[in-house]
mmCIF file of C-alpha atoms in Angstrom:
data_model
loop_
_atom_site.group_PDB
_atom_site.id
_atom_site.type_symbol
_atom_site.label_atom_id
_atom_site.label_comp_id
_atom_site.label_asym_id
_atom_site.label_seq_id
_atom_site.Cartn_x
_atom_site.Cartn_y
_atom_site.Cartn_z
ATOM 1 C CA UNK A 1 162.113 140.372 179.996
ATOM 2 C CA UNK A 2 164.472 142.813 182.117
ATOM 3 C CA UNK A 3 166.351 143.228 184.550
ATOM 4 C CA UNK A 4 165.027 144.774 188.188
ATOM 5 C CA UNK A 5 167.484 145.240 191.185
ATOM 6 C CA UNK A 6 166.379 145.970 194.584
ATOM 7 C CA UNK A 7 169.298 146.627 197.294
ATOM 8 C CA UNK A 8 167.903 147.440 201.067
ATOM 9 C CA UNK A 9 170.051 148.109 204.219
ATOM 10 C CA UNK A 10 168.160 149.621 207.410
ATOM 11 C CA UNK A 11 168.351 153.018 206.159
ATOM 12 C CA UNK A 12 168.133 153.347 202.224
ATOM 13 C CA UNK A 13 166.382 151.089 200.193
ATOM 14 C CA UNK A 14 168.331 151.268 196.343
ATOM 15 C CA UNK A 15 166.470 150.217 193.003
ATOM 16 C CA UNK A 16 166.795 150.224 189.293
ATOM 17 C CA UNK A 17 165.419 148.621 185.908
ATOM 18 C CA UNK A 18 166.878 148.407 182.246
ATOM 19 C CA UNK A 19 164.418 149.517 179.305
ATOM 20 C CA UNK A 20 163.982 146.391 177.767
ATOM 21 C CA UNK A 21 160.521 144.367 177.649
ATOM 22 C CA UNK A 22 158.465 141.932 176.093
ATOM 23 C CA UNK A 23 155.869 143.267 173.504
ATOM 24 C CA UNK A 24 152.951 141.421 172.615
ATOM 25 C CA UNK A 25 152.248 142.822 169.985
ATOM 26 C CA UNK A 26 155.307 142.208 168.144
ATOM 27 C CA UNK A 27 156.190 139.310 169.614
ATOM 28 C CA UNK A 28 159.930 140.496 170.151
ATOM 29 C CA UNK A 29 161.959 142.683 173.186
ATOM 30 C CA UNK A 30 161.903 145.929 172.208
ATOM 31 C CA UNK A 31 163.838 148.947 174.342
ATOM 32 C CA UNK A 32 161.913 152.055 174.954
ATOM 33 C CA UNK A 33 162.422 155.037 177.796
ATOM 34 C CA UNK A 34 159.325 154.679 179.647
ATOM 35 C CA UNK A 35 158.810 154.873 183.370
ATOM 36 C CA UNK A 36 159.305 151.314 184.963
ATOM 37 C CA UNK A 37 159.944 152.652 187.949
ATOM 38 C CA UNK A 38 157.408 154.569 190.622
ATOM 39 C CA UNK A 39 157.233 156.007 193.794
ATOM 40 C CA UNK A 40 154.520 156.211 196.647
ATOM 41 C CA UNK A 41 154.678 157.736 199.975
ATOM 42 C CA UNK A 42 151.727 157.344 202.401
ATOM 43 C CA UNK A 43 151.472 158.890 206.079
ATOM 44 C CA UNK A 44 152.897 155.074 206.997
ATOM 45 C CA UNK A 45 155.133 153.845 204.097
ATOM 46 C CA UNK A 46 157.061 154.783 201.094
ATOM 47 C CA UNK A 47 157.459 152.605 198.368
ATOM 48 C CA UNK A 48 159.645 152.362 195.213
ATOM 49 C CA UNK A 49 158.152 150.096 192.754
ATOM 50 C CA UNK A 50 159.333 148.632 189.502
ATOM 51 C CA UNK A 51 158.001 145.643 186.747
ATOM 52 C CA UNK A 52 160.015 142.907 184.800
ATOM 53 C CA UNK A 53 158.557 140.830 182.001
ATOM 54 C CA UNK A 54 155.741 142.403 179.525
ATOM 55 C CA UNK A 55 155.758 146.437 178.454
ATOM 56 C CA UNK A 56 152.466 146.377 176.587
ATOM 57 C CA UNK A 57 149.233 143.932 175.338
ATOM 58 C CA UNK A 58 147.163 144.802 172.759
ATOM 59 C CA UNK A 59 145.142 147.086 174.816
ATOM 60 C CA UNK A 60 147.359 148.080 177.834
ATOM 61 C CA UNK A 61 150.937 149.743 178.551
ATOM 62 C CA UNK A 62 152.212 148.414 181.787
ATOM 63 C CA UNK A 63 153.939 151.652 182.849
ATOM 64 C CA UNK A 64 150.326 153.972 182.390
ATOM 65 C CA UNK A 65 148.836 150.845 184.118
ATOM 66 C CA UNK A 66 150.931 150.781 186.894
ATOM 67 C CA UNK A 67 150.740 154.794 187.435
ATOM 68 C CA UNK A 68 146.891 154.630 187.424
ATOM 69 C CA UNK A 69 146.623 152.072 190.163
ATOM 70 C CA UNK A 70 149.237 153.642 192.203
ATOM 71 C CA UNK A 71 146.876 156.737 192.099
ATOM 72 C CA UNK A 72 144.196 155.417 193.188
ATOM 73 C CA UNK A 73 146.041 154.319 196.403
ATOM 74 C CA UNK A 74 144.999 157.208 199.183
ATOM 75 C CA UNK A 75 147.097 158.878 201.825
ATOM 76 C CA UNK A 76 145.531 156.982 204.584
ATOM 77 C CA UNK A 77 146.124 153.290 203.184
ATOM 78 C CA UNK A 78 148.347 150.535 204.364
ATOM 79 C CA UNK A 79 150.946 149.313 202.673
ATOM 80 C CA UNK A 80 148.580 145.650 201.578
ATOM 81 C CA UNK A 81 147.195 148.537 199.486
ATOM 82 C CA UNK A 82 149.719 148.717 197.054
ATOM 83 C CA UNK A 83 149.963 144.549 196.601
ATOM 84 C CA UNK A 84 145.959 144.650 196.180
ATOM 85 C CA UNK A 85 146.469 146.809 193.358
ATOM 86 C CA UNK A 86 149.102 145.295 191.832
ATOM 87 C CA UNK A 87 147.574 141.938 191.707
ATOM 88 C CA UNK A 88 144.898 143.553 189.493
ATOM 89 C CA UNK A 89 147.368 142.770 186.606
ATOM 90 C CA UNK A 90 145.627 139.390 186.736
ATOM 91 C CA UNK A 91 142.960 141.083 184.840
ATOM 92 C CA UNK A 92 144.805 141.587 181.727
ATOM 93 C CA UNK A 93 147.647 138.892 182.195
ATOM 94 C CA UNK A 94 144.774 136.419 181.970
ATOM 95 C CA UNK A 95 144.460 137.147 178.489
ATOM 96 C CA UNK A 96 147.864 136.012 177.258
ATOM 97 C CA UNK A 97 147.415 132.332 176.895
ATOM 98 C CA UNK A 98 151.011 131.298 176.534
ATOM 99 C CA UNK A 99 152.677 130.607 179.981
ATOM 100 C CA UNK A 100 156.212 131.091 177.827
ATOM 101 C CA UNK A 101 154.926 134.780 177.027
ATOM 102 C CA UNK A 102 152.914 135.520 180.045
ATOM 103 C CA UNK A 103 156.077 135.755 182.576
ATOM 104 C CA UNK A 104 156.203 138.836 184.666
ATOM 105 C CA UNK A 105 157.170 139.843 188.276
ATOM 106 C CA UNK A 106 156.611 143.320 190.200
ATOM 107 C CA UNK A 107 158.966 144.453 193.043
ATOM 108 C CA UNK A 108 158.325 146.675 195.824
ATOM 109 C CA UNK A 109 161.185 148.124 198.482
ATOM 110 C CA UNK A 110 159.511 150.049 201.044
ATOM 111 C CA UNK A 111 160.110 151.206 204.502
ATOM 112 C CA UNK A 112 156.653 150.771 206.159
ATOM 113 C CA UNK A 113 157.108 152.866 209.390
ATOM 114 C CA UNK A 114 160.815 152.442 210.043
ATOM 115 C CA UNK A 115 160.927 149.108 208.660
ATOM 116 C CA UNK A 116 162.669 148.203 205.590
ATOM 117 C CA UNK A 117 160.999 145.347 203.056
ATOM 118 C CA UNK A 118 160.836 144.122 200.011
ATOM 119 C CA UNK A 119 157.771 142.234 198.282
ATOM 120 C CA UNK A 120 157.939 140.184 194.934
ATOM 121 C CA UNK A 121 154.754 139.638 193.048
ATOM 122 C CA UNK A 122 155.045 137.293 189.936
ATOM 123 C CA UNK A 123 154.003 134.174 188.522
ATOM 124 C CA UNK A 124 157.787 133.051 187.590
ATOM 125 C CA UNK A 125 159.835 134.133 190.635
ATOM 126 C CA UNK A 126 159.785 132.764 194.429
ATOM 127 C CA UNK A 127 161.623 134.251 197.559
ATOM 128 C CA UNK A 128 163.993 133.876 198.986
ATOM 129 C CA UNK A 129 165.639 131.668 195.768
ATOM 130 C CA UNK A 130 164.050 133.902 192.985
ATOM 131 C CA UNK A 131 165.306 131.155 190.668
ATOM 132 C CA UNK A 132 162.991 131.934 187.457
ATOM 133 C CA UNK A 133 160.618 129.133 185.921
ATOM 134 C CA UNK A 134 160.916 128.788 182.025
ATOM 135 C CA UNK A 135 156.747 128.769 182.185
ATOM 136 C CA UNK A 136 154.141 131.255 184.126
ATOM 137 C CA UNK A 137 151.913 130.251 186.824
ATOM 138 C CA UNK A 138 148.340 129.823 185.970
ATOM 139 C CA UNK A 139 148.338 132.892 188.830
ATOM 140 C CA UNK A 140 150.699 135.564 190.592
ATOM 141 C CA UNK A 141 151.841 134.670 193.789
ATOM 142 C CA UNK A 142 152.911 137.144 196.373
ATOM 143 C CA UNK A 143 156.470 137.012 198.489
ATOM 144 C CA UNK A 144 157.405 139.179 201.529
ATOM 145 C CA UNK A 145 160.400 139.739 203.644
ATOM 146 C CA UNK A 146 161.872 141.976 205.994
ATOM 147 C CA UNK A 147 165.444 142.352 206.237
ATOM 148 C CA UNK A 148 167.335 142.545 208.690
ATOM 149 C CA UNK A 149 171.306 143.107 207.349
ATOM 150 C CA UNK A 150 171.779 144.630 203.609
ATOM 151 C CA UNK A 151 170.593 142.496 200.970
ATOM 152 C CA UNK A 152 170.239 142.320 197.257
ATOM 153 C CA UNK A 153 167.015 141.161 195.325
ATOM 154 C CA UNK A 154 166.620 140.884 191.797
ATOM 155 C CA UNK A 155 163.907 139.918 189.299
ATOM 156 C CA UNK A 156 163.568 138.810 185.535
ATOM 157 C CA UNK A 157 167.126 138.125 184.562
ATOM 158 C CA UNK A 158 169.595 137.076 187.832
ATOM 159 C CA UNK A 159 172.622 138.703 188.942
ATOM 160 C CA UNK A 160 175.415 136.585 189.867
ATOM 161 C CA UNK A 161 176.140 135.667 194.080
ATOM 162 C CA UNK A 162 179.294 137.640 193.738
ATOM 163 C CA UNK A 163 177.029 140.610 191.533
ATOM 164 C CA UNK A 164 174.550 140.688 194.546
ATOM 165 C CA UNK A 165 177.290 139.933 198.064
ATOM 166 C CA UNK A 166 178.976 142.921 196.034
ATOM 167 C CA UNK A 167 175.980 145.300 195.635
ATOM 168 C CA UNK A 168 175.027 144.640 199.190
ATOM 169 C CA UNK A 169 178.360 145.275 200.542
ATOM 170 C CA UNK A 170 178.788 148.489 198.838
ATOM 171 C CA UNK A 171 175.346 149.584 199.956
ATOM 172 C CA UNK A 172 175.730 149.355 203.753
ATOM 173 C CA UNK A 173 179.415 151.068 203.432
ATOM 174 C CA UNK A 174 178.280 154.238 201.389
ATOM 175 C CA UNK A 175 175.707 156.654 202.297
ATOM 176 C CA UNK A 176 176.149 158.655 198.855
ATOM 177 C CA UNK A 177 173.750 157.373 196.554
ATOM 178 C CA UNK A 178 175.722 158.696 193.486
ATOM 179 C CA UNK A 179 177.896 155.693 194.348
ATOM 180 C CA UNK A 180 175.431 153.005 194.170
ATOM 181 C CA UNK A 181 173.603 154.674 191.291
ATOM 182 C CA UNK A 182 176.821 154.230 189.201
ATOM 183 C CA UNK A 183 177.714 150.436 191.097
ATOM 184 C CA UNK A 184 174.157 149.815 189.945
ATOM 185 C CA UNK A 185 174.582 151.195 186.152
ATOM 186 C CA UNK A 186 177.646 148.960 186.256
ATOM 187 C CA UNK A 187 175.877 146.088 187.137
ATOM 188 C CA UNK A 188 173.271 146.228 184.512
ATOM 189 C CA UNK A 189 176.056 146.833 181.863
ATOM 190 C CA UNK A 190 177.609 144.213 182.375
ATOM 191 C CA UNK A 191 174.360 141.564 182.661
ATOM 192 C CA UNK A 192 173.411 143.699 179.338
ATOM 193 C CA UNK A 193 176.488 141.468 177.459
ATOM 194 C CA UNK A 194 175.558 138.239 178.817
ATOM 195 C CA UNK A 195 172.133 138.474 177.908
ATOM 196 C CA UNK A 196 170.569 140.384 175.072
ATOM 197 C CA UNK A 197 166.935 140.314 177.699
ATOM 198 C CA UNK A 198 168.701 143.229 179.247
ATOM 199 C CA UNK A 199 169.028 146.401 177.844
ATOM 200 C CA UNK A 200 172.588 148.355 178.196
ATOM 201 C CA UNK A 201 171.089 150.967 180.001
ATOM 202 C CA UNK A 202 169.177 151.699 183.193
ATOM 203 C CA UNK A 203 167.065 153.977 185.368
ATOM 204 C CA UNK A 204 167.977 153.933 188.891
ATOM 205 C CA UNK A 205 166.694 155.304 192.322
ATOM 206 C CA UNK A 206 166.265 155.818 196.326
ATOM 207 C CA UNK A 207 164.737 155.886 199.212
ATOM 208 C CA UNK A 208 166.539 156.948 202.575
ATOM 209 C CA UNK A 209 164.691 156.870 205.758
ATOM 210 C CA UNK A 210 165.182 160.292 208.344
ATOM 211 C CA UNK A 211 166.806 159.037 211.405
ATOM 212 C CA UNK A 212 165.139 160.739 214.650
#
């Protein structure tokens, strides 16, 4: 498991992920420093895009996985694109017969055109209550919305109302991302010692739309 936080406002879409995942091949949560989070820009969208729930099978790492199929995505694409090739994790998540063990949700904040969104793809999680099942979904189901005030979206592990109002709030009264990167950090520390699914530390990141 892990923890993923996505905060959009009209103009800057924030994100970040801890290090910690399931491995299948140990059977245990295990921290290691790979890339969980990825960007794509198109000639119509930018995307930020990071995974919660399983870091590698017995045949695949999640992070290379997820960095081939974004590659494959051409300049010219819409943004369905990227949730075509995302729910080509079905391929392998097939394989992992336990529903308990098979959890796992991918998040996507994007400004397609001008527009801010943000997608959830998992077979644990629903929008807009993203309240987690203890069992996966025979399949992965796809959830999109488009903001319209600052908002706070989180998969795997939840953040608290106050967490998220509080995130939100900070987001559409800052412009310097420093800020949020460290409100962000914060955040994750302190889900990090209520849960031992998240690890202490995170990666975080933008996107800011040009205005004119």
């Amino acid at each position: 498991m892990t923890l993923n936080i996505t905060v959009t406002t009209p103009r800057c879409i924030y994100q970040s992920a801890d290090y910690r995942l399931f491995d299948l091949n140990s059977g245990t949560v295990v921290d290691f420093e790979t890339q969980k989070i990825f960007f794509k820009s198109t000639f119509q969208w930018t995307a930020s895009i990071c995974f919660a729930g399983i870091g590698r099978t017995g045949s695949i790492d999640v992070s290379e996985w997820l960095s081939e199929r974004l590659e494959s995505i051409k300049e010219d694409d819409p943004f369905d694109r990227v949730i075509e090739e995302l729910l080509k994790a079905e391929s392998w998540l097939s394989s992992i017969s336990d529903p308990e063990k098979r959890q796992h949700s991918f998040s996507i904040g994007a400004f397609v055109g001008s527009t801010p969104s943000f997608t959830l793809i998992s077979n644990f999680q629903e929008l807009p209550k993203e309240v987690p099942a203890s069992l996966a979904s025979p399949k992965l189901k796809v959830f999109s919305i488009r903001p319209t005030k600052p908002k706070t979206y989180c998969s795997g592990i939840l953040l608290t109302r106050q967490e998220r109002r509080y995130l939100a709030r900070l987001a559409s009264e800052n412009s310097n991302p420093a800020i949020m990167y460290s409100a962000l950090a914060k955040i994750n520390r302190g889900v990090s010692n209520r849960s031992n699914l998240v690890s202490p530390a995170c990666f975080t990141n933008h996107l800011r739309i040009k205005i004119g």
